[in-house]
Amino acid sequence: MCFIIFIIILLILRYITVRSFTRFIFTIIFTFVFLGMKAQYDVAFSHYFDMEPSFNPASVGKYNKLNINAAYAMDMAGFEHNPQTMYAAADIPFYFMRAYNGAGVQFMNDKIGLFTHKKLAVQYAYKHKLLIKNWRCNMLTNINFLRE
């Protein structure tokens, strides 16, 4: 995948003049240096496939039942300030205004060394039936409250 992106960038750079390329580089530097950069860290659970709404908010209400998940991950046990993560989530499907919907809530408490990240997310997914049998299109909203 990275190789394909690299080839596409090379093809684009072939048609760009030196002056516009320097403007592009200065714009990128300005954006990263003066506006700041933030990276994200996604927790890796062993049974991530059971906690699908944690990485795919469109999957809330996927099953025809109340879905409750909880997990606790403690990596590098025995070391001081080891990473510890607690995750709890619930989602449910419902029928409202002649359409299927899904709603969910999730809480994550992530402790890495001296840093603690708390995340509360409220999720909503509208499920629209497509013309093809048993296919659905999911449109979603994910609202996150993060405290670092």
CSV table of N, CA and C in Angstrom, one decimal, residues 2-143:
chain,number,residue,atom,x,y,z
A,2,CYS,N,1.9,1.3,0.8
A,2,CYS,CA,2.8,2.4,0.9
A,2,CYS,C,3.5,2.6,-0.4
A,3,PHE,N,3.9,1.5,-1.1
A,3,PHE,CA,4.6,1.5,-2.3
A,3,PHE,C,3.7,2.2,-3.4
A,4,ILE,N,2.4,1.9,-3.4
A,4,ILE,CA,1.5,2.5,-4.4
A,4,ILE,C,1.3,4.0,-4.1
A,5,ILE,N,1.2,4.4,-2.9
A,5,ILE,CA,1.1,5.8,-2.5
A,5,ILE,C,2.4,6.5,-3.0
A,6,PHE,N,3.6,5.9,-2.8
A,6,PHE,CA,4.8,6.5,-3.2
A,6,PHE,C,4.9,6.7,-4.7
A,7,ILE,N,4.4,5.7,-5.4
A,7,ILE,CA,4.4,5.8,-6.9
A,7,ILE,C,3.5,6.9,-7.3
A,8,ILE,N,2.3,7.1,-6.7
A,8,ILE,CA,1.4,8.1,-7.1
A,8,ILE,C,2.0,9.5,-6.8
A,9,ILE,N,2.7,9.6,-5.6
A,9,ILE,CA,3.3,10.9,-5.3
A,9,ILE,C,4.4,11.2,-6.3
A,10,LEU,N,5.2,10.2,-6.7
A,10,LEU,CA,6.2,10.5,-7.7
A,10,LEU,C,5.6,10.9,-9.1
A,11,LEU,N,4.5,10.3,-9.5
A,11,LEU,CA,3.8,10.8,-10.7
A,11,LEU,C,3.3,12.2,-10.6
A,12,ILE,N,2.8,12.6,-9.4
A,12,ILE,CA,2.3,13.9,-9.3
A,12,ILE,C,3.4,14.9,-9.3
A,13,LEU,N,4.5,14.6,-8.6
A,13,LEU,CA,5.7,15.5,-8.5
A,13,LEU,C,6.3,15.7,-9.9
A,14,ARG,N,6.1,14.8,-10.8
A,14,ARG,CA,6.7,14.9,-12.1
A,14,ARG,C,6.1,16.1,-12.9
A,15,TYR,N,4.9,16.5,-12.6
A,15,TYR,CA,4.2,17.6,-13.3
A,15,TYR,C,4.2,18.9,-12.5
A,16,ILE,N,4.9,18.9,-11.3
A,16,ILE,CA,4.9,20.1,-10.5
A,16,ILE,C,6.2,20.8,-10.7
A,17,THR,N,6.1,22.2,-10.8
A,17,THR,CA,7.3,23.0,-10.9
A,17,THR,C,8.0,23.1,-9.6
A,18,VAL,N,9.3,23.5,-9.6
A,18,VAL,CA,10.1,23.6,-8.4
A,18,VAL,C,9.5,24.7,-7.5
A,19,ARG,N,9.0,25.8,-8.0
A,19,ARG,CA,8.4,26.8,-7.2
A,19,ARG,C,7.2,26.4,-6.5
A,20,SER,N,6.3,25.7,-7.1
A,20,SER,CA,5.1,25.2,-6.5
A,20,SER,C,5.4,24.1,-5.5
A,21,PHE,N,6.4,23.3,-5.7
A,21,PHE,CA,6.8,22.3,-4.8
A,21,PHE,C,7.4,22.9,-3.5
A,22,THR,N,8.2,24.0,-3.6
A,22,THR,CA,8.7,24.6,-2.4
A,22,THR,C,7.6,25.3,-1.6
A,23,ARG,N,6.6,25.8,-2.3
A,23,ARG,CA,5.4,26.4,-1.6
A,23,ARG,C,4.7,25.2,-0.8
A,24,PHE,N,4.6,24.1,-1.5
A,24,PHE,CA,3.9,23.0,-0.9
A,24,PHE,C,4.7,22.5,0.4
A,25,ILE,N,6.0,22.4,0.3
A,25,ILE,CA,6.8,22.0,1.4
A,25,ILE,C,6.7,23.0,2.6
A,26,PHE,N,6.8,24.3,2.3
A,26,PHE,CA,6.6,25.3,3.3
A,26,PHE,C,5.2,25.3,4.0
A,27,THR,N,4.2,25.0,3.2
A,27,THR,CA,2.9,24.9,3.7
A,27,THR,C,2.8,23.7,4.7
A,28,ILE,N,3.4,22.6,4.4
A,28,ILE,CA,3.3,21.5,5.2
A,28,ILE,C,4.1,21.7,6.5
A,29,ILE,N,5.3,22.3,6.4
A,29,ILE,CA,6.1,22.7,7.6
A,29,ILE,C,5.3,23.6,8.5
A,30,PHE,N,4.7,24.7,7.9
A,30,PHE,CA,4.0,25.6,8.6
A,30,PHE,C,2.8,25.0,9.4
A,31,THR,N,2.1,24.1,8.7
A,31,THR,CA,1.0,23.4,9.3
A,31,THR,C,1.5,22.6,10.5
A,32,PHE,N,2.5,21.8,10.4
A,32,PHE,CA,3.0,20.9,11.4
A,32,PHE,C,3.7,21.6,12.6
A,33,VAL,N,4.4,22.6,12.3
A,33,VAL,CA,5.2,23.3,13.3
A,33,VAL,C,4.4,24.3,14.1
A,34,PHE,N,3.6,25.2,13.4
A,34,PHE,CA,2.9,26.2,14.1
A,34,PHE,C,1.5,25.8,14.6
A,35,LEU,N,0.9,24.9,13.9
A,35,LEU,CA,-0.4,24.5,14.4
A,35,LEU,C,-0.4,23.3,15.3
A,36,GLY,N,0.7,22.7,15.4
A,36,GLY,CA,0.9,21.5,16.3
A,36,GLY,C,0.5,20.2,15.6
A,37,MET,N,1.0,19.1,16.1
A,37,MET,CA,0.7,17.8,15.7
A,37,MET,C,0.3,17.0,16.8
A,38,LYS,N,-0.6,16.1,16.6
A,38,LYS,CA,-1.0,15.1,17.6
A,38,LYS,C,-1.1,13.8,16.9
A,39,ALA,N,-0.7,12.8,17.6
A,39,ALA,CA,-0.8,11.4,17.1
A,39,ALA,C,-1.8,10.6,17.9
A,40,GLN,N,-2.3,9.6,17.4
A,40,GLN,CA,-3.2,8.8,18.2
A,40,GLN,C,-2.7,7.4,18.5
A,41,TYR,N,-3.1,6.8,19.5
A,41,TYR,CA,-2.7,5.5,19.9
A,41,TYR,C,-3.9,4.7,20.1
A,42,ASP,N,-4.1,3.6,19.3
A,42,ASP,CA,-5.2,2.7,19.5
A,42,ASP,C,-4.7,1.5,20.3
A,43,VAL,N,-5.5,1.1,21.2
A,43,VAL,CA,-5.2,0.0,22.1
A,43,VAL,C,-5.4,-1.3,21.3
A,44,ALA,N,-4.5,-2.2,21.4
A,44,ALA,CA,-4.6,-3.5,20.7
A,44,ALA,C,-5.1,-4.6,21.7
A,45,PHE,N,-6.3,-5.0,21.6
A,45,PHE,CA,-6.8,-6.1,22.4
A,45,PHE,C,-6.6,-7.4,21.7
A,46,SER,N,-6.5,-8.5,22.5
A,46,SER,CA,-6.4,-9.8,21.9
A,46,SER,C,-7.6,-10.3,21.1
A,47,HIS,N,-8.8,-10.0,21.6
A,47,HIS,CA,-10.0,-10.4,21.0
A,47,HIS,C,-10.7,-9.1,20.4
A,48,TYR,N,-10.0,-8.4,19.6
A,48,TYR,CA,-10.6,-7.2,19.0
A,48,TYR,C,-11.8,-7.4,18.2
A,49,PHE,N,-12.0,-8.6,17.6
A,49,PHE,CA,-13.1,-8.9,16.7
A,49,PHE,C,-14.4,-9.0,17.5
A,50,ASP,N,-14.4,-9.2,18.8
A,50,ASP,CA,-15.6,-9.2,19.6
A,50,ASP,C,-16.0,-7.8,20.0
A,51,MET,N,-15.1,-6.8,19.9
A,51,MET,CA,-15.3,-5.4,20.2
A,51,MET,C,-15.4,-4.5,19.0
A,52,GLU,N,-16.2,-4.9,18.0
A,52,GLU,CA,-16.2,-4.2,16.7
A,52,GLU,C,-16.5,-2.7,16.8
A,53,PRO,N,-17.5,-2.3,17.7
A,53,PRO,CA,-17.8,-0.9,17.7
A,53,PRO,C,-16.6,0.0,18.2
A,54,SER,N,-15.6,-0.6,18.8
A,54,SER,CA,-14.5,0.2,19.3
A,54,SER,C,-13.6,0.7,18.1
A,55,PHE,N,-13.6,0.0,17.0
A,55,PHE,CA,-12.9,0.5,15.8
A,55,PHE,C,-13.7,0.8,14.6
A,56,ASN,N,-15.0,0.4,14.6
A,56,ASN,CA,-16.0,0.6,13.5
A,56,ASN,C,-17.3,1.1,14.1
A,57,PRO,N,-17.5,2.4,14.2
A,57,PRO,CA,-18.7,2.9,14.8
A,57,PRO,C,-20.0,2.6,14.0
A,58,ALA,N,-19.9,2.2,12.7
A,58,ALA,CA,-21.0,1.9,11.9
A,58,ALA,C,-21.6,0.5,12.3
A,59,SER,N,-20.9,-0.2,13.1
A,59,SER,CA,-21.4,-1.6,13.5
A,59,SER,C,-22.3,-1.6,14.7
A,60,VAL,N,-22.6,-0.4,15.3
A,60,VAL,CA,-23.5,-0.4,16.4
A,60,VAL,C,-24.9,-0.9,16.0
A,61,GLY,N,-25.5,-1.7,16.7
A,61,GLY,CA,-26.8,-2.3,16.4
A,61,GLY,C,-26.7,-3.3,15.3
A,62,LYS,N,-25.6,-3.9,15.1
A,62,LYS,CA,-25.4,-4.9,14.0
A,62,LYS,C,-26.2,-6.2,14.3
A,63,TYR,N,-26.2,-6.6,15.5
A,63,TYR,CA,-26.9,-7.8,15.9
A,63,TYR,C,-28.3,-7.5,16.4
A,64,ASN,N,-29.2,-8.4,16.3
A,64,ASN,CA,-30.6,-8.2,16.8
A,64,ASN,C,-30.8,-8.4,18.3
A,65,LYS,N,-29.8,-7.9,19.1
A,65,LYS,CA,-29.9,-8.1,20.5
A,65,LYS,C,-29.0,-7.0,21.2
A,66,LEU,N,-29.2,-6.9,22.5
A,66,LEU,CA,-28.3,-6.0,23.2
A,66,LEU,C,-26.9,-6.6,23.3
A,67,ASN,N,-25.9,-5.8,22.9
A,67,ASN,CA,-24.5,-6.3,22.8
A,67,ASN,C,-23.7,-5.5,23.9
A,68,ILE,N,-23.2,-6.2,24.9
A,68,ILE,CA,-22.4,-5.6,25.9
A,68,ILE,C,-21.0,-6.3,25.9
A,69,ASN,N,-20.0,-5.4,25.9
A,69,ASN,CA,-18.6,-5.9,25.9
A,69,ASN,C,-17.8,-5.2,27.0
A,70,ALA,N,-16.9,-6.0,27.6
A,70,ALA,CA,-16.0,-5.4,28.5
A,70,ALA,C,-14.7,-6.1,28.4
A,71,ALA,N,-13.6,-5.4,28.5
A,71,ALA,CA,-12.3,-6.0,28.4
A,71,ALA,C,-11.3,-5.2,29.3
A,72,TYR,N,-10.3,-5.9,29.7
A,72,TYR,CA,-9.2,-5.3,30.5
A,72,TYR,C,-7.9,-5.9,30.0
A,73,ALA,N,-7.0,-5.0,29.6
A,73,ALA,CA,-5.7,-5.4,29.0
A,73,ALA,C,-4.6,-4.9,29.9
A,74,MET,N,-3.7,-5.7,30.3
A,74,MET,CA,-2.5,-5.3,31.1
A,74,MET,C,-1.3,-5.9,30.4
A,75,ASP,N,-0.6,-5.0,29.7
A,75,ASP,CA,0.6,-5.4,29.0
A,75,ASP,C,1.9,-5.3,29.9
A,76,MET,N,2.9,-6.0,29.6
A,76,MET,CA,4.2,-6.0,30.3
A,76,MET,C,4.0,-6.0,31.9
A,77,ALA,N,3.2,-7.0,32.3
A,77,ALA,CA,2.9,-7.2,33.7
A,77,ALA,C,4.3,-7.5,34.4
A,78,GLY,N,4.4,-6.8,35.6
A,78,GLY,CA,5.6,-7.0,36.4
A,78,GLY,C,6.5,-5.8,36.3
A,79,PHE,N,6.3,-5.0,35.2
A,79,PHE,CA,7.1,-3.7,35.0
A,79,PHE,C,6.4,-2.6,35.7
A,80,GLU,N,7.2,-1.6,36.2
A,80,GLU,CA,6.6,-0.4,36.8
A,80,GLU,C,6.0,0.4,35.7
A,81,HIS,N,4.9,1.0,36.0
A,81,HIS,CA,4.1,1.9,35.0
A,81,HIS,C,3.8,1.2,33.7
A,82,ASN,N,3.4,0.0,33.8
A,82,ASN,CA,3.0,-0.8,32.6
A,82,ASN,C,1.6,-0.3,32.1
A,83,PRO,N,1.4,-0.5,30.7
A,83,PRO,CA,0.1,0.0,30.2
A,83,PRO,C,-1.0,-0.9,30.7
A,84,GLN,N,-2.1,-0.2,31.0
A,84,GLN,CA,-3.3,-0.9,31.5
A,84,GLN,C,-4.5,-0.2,30.8
A,85,THR,N,-5.4,-1.0,30.3
A,85,THR,CA,-6.6,-0.4,29.6
A,85,THR,C,-7.8,-1.1,30.0
A,86,MET,N,-8.9,-0.4,30.3
A,86,MET,CA,-10.2,-0.9,30.6
A,86,MET,C,-11.1,-0.4,29.6
A,87,TYR,N,-12.0,-1.3,29.0
A,87,TYR,CA,-12.9,-0.9,28.0
A,87,TYR,C,-14.3,-1.5,28.3
A,88,ALA,N,-15.3,-0.7,28.2
A,88,ALA,CA,-16.7,-1.2,28.4
A,88,ALA,C,-17.6,-0.5,27.3
A,89,ALA,N,-18.4,-1.3,26.7
A,89,ALA,CA,-19.3,-0.7,25.7
A,89,ALA,C,-20.6,-1.5,25.6
A,90,ALA,N,-21.6,-0.8,25.1
A,90,ALA,CA,-22.9,-1.5,24.9
A,90,ALA,C,-23.6,-0.8,23.7
A,91,ASP,N,-24.2,-1.6,22.9
A,91,ASP,CA,-25.0,-1.1,21.8
A,91,ASP,C,-26.2,-2.0,21.6
A,92,ILE,N,-27.2,-1.3,20.9
A,92,ILE,CA,-28.5,-2.0,20.7
A,92,ILE,C,-29.2,-1.5,19.4
A,93,PRO,N,-29.8,-2.4,18.7
A,93,PRO,CA,-30.6,-2.0,17.5
A,93,PRO,C,-32.0,-1.6,17.9
A,94,PHE,N,-32.6,-0.7,17.2
A,94,PHE,CA,-34.0,-0.3,17.4
A,94,PHE,C,-34.6,0.2,16.1
A,95,TYR,N,-35.9,0.1,16.1
A,95,TYR,CA,-36.7,0.5,14.9
A,95,TYR,C,-37.4,1.8,15.2
A,96,PHE,N,-37.1,2.8,14.4
A,96,PHE,CA,-37.7,4.2,14.7
A,96,PHE,C,-38.0,4.9,13.4
A,97,MET,N,-39.2,5.4,13.2
A,97,MET,CA,-39.6,6.1,12.0
A,97,MET,C,-39.4,5.3,10.7
A,98,ARG,N,-39.8,4.1,10.7
A,98,ARG,CA,-39.8,3.2,9.6
A,98,ARG,C,-38.4,2.9,9.1
A,99,ALA,N,-37.4,2.9,10.0
A,99,ALA,CA,-36.0,2.6,9.6
A,99,ALA,C,-35.3,1.9,10.8
A,100,TYR,N,-34.4,1.1,10.5
A,100,TYR,CA,-33.5,0.4,11.5
A,100,TYR,C,-32.4,1.4,11.9
A,101,ASN,N,-32.1,1.4,13.2
A,101,ASN,CA,-31.1,2.3,13.7
A,101,ASN,C,-30.3,1.5,14.7
A,102,GLY,N,-29.2,2.0,15.1
A,102,GLY,CA,-28.4,1.4,16.2
A,102,GLY,C,-27.8,2.5,17.1
A,103,ALA,N,-27.8,2.3,18.4
A,103,ALA,CA,-27.2,3.3,19.3
A,103,ALA,C,-26.3,2.6,20.2
A,104,GLY,N,-25.2,3.2,20.6
A,104,GLY,CA,-24.3,2.6,21.5
A,104,GLY,C,-23.5,3.7,22.3
A,105,VAL,N,-22.9,3.2,23.4
A,105,VAL,CA,-22.0,4.0,24.2
A,105,VAL,C,-20.8,3.2,24.6
A,106,GLN,N,-19.7,3.8,24.7
A,106,GLN,CA,-18.5,3.1,25.1
A,106,GLN,C,-17.6,4.0,26.0
A,107,PHE,N,-16.9,3.4,26.9
A,107,PHE,CA,-16.0,4.0,27.8
A,107,PHE,C,-14.6,3.3,27.8
A,108,MET,N,-13.6,4.1,27.7
A,108,MET,CA,-12.2,3.5,27.7
A,108,MET,C,-11.4,4.3,28.7
A,109,ASN,N,-10.7,3.6,29.5
A,109,ASN,CA,-9.7,4.2,30.5
A,109,ASN,C,-8.3,3.6,30.1
A,110,ASP,N,-7.4,4.4,29.6
A,110,ASP,CA,-6.2,3.9,29.2
A,110,ASP,C,-5.1,4.6,30.0
A,111,LYS,N,-4.3,3.8,30.6
A,111,LYS,CA,-3.2,4.3,31.5
A,111,LYS,C,-1.8,3.8,30.9
A,112,ILE,N,-1.0,4.7,30.5
A,112,ILE,CA,0.3,4.4,29.9
A,112,ILE,C,1.3,5.1,30.7
A,113,GLY,N,2.1,4.5,31.5
A,113,GLY,CA,3.1,5.2,32.3
A,113,GLY,C,2.5,6.2,33.3
A,114,LEU,N,2.9,7.4,33.1
A,114,LEU,CA,2.3,8.5,34.0
A,114,LEU,C,1.1,9.2,33.4
A,115,PHE,N,0.7,8.8,32.2
A,115,PHE,CA,-0.4,9.4,31.4
A,115,PHE,C,-1.6,8.6,31.5
A,116,THR,N,-2.8,9.3,31.6
A,116,THR,CA,-4.1,8.6,31.6
A,116,THR,C,-5.0,9.3,30.6
A,117,HIS,N,-5.6,8.5,29.8
A,117,HIS,CA,-6.6,8.9,28.8
A,117,HIS,C,-7.9,8.3,29.1
A,118,LYS,N,-8.9,9.1,29.2
A,118,LYS,CA,-10.3,8.7,29.4
A,118,LYS,C,-11.1,9.1,28.2
A,119,LYS,N,-11.9,8.1,27.6
A,119,LYS,CA,-12.7,8.4,26.4
A,119,LYS,C,-14.1,7.9,26.7
A,120,LEU,N,-15.1,8.8,26.4
A,120,LEU,CA,-16.5,8.4,26.5
A,120,LEU,C,-17.0,8.7,25.1
A,121,ALA,N,-17.6,7.7,24.4
A,121,ALA,CA,-18.1,7.9,23.1
A,121,ALA,C,-19.6,7.5,23.0
A,122,VAL,N,-20.4,8.4,22.3
A,122,VAL,CA,-21.8,8.1,22.1
A,122,VAL,C,-21.9,7.8,20.6
A,123,GLN,N,-22.5,6.7,20.2
A,123,GLN,CA,-22.5,6.3,18.8
A,123,GLN,C,-24.0,6.1,18.3
A,124,TYR,N,-24.2,6.5,17.1
A,124,TYR,CA,-25.5,6.3,16.4
A,124,TYR,C,-25.3,5.9,15.0
A,125,ALA,N,-26.0,4.9,14.5
A,125,ALA,CA,-25.9,4.5,13.1
A,125,ALA,C,-27.3,4.3,12.5
A,126,TYR,N,-27.5,4.9,11.4
A,126,TYR,CA,-28.7,4.8,10.6
A,126,TYR,C,-28.5,3.7,9.6
A,127,LYS,N,-29.3,2.7,9.5
A,127,LYS,CA,-29.1,1.6,8.6
A,127,LYS,C,-30.2,1.7,7.5
A,128,HIS,N,-29.7,1.8,6.3
A,128,HIS,CA,-30.6,2.0,5.1
A,128,HIS,C,-30.5,0.7,4.2
A,129,LYS,N,-31.6,0.1,3.9
A,129,LYS,CA,-31.6,-1.1,3.1
A,129,LYS,C,-31.4,-0.8,1.7
A,130,LEU,N,-30.4,-1.5,1.0
A,130,LEU,CA,-30.1,-1.3,-0.4
A,130,LEU,C,-31.0,-2.2,-1.2
A,131,LEU,N,-30.9,-2.0,-2.5
A,131,LEU,CA,-31.7,-2.7,-3.5
A,131,LEU,C,-31.3,-4.2,-3.5
A,132,ILE,N,-30.1,-4.5,-3.2
A,132,ILE,CA,-29.6,-5.9,-3.2
A,132,ILE,C,-30.1,-6.6,-1.9
A,133,LYS,N,-30.5,-7.8,-2.1
A,133,LYS,CA,-31.1,-8.5,-0.9
A,133,LYS,C,-30.1,-8.6,0.2
A,134,ASN,N,-30.6,-8.3,1.4
A,134,ASN,CA,-29.8,-8.4,2.7
A,134,ASN,C,-28.6,-7.5,2.8
A,135,TRP,N,-28.5,-6.5,2.0
A,135,TRP,CA,-27.4,-5.5,2.1
A,135,TRP,C,-27.9,-4.2,2.7
A,136,ARG,N,-27.1,-3.6,3.5
A,136,ARG,CA,-27.5,-2.4,4.2
A,136,ARG,C,-26.3,-1.4,4.1
A,137,CYS,N,-26.7,-0.1,4.0
A,137,CYS,CA,-25.7,1.0,4.0
A,137,CYS,C,-25.9,1.6,5.4
A,138,ASN,N,-24.8,1.8,6.1
A,138,ASN,CA,-24.8,2.4,7.5
A,138,ASN,C,-24.2,3.8,7.4
A,139,MET,N,-24.9,4.7,7.9
A,139,MET,CA,-24.4,6.1,8.1
A,139,MET,C,-24.3,6.4,9.6
A,140,LEU,N,-23.2,6.9,10.0
A,140,LEU,CA,-23.0,7.0,11.5
A,140,LEU,C,-22.6,8.3,12.0
A,141,THR,N,-22.8,8.5,13.3
A,141,THR,CA,-22.3,9.6,14.0
A,141,THR,C,-21.6,9.1,15.2
A,142,ASN,N,-20.4,9.6,15.5
A,142,ASN,CA,-19.6,9.2,16.6
A,142,ASN,C,-19.2,10.5,17.4
A,143,ILE,N,-19.6,10.6,18.6
A,143,ILE,CA,-19.2,11.8,19.4
A,143,ILE,C,-18.3,11.3,20.5
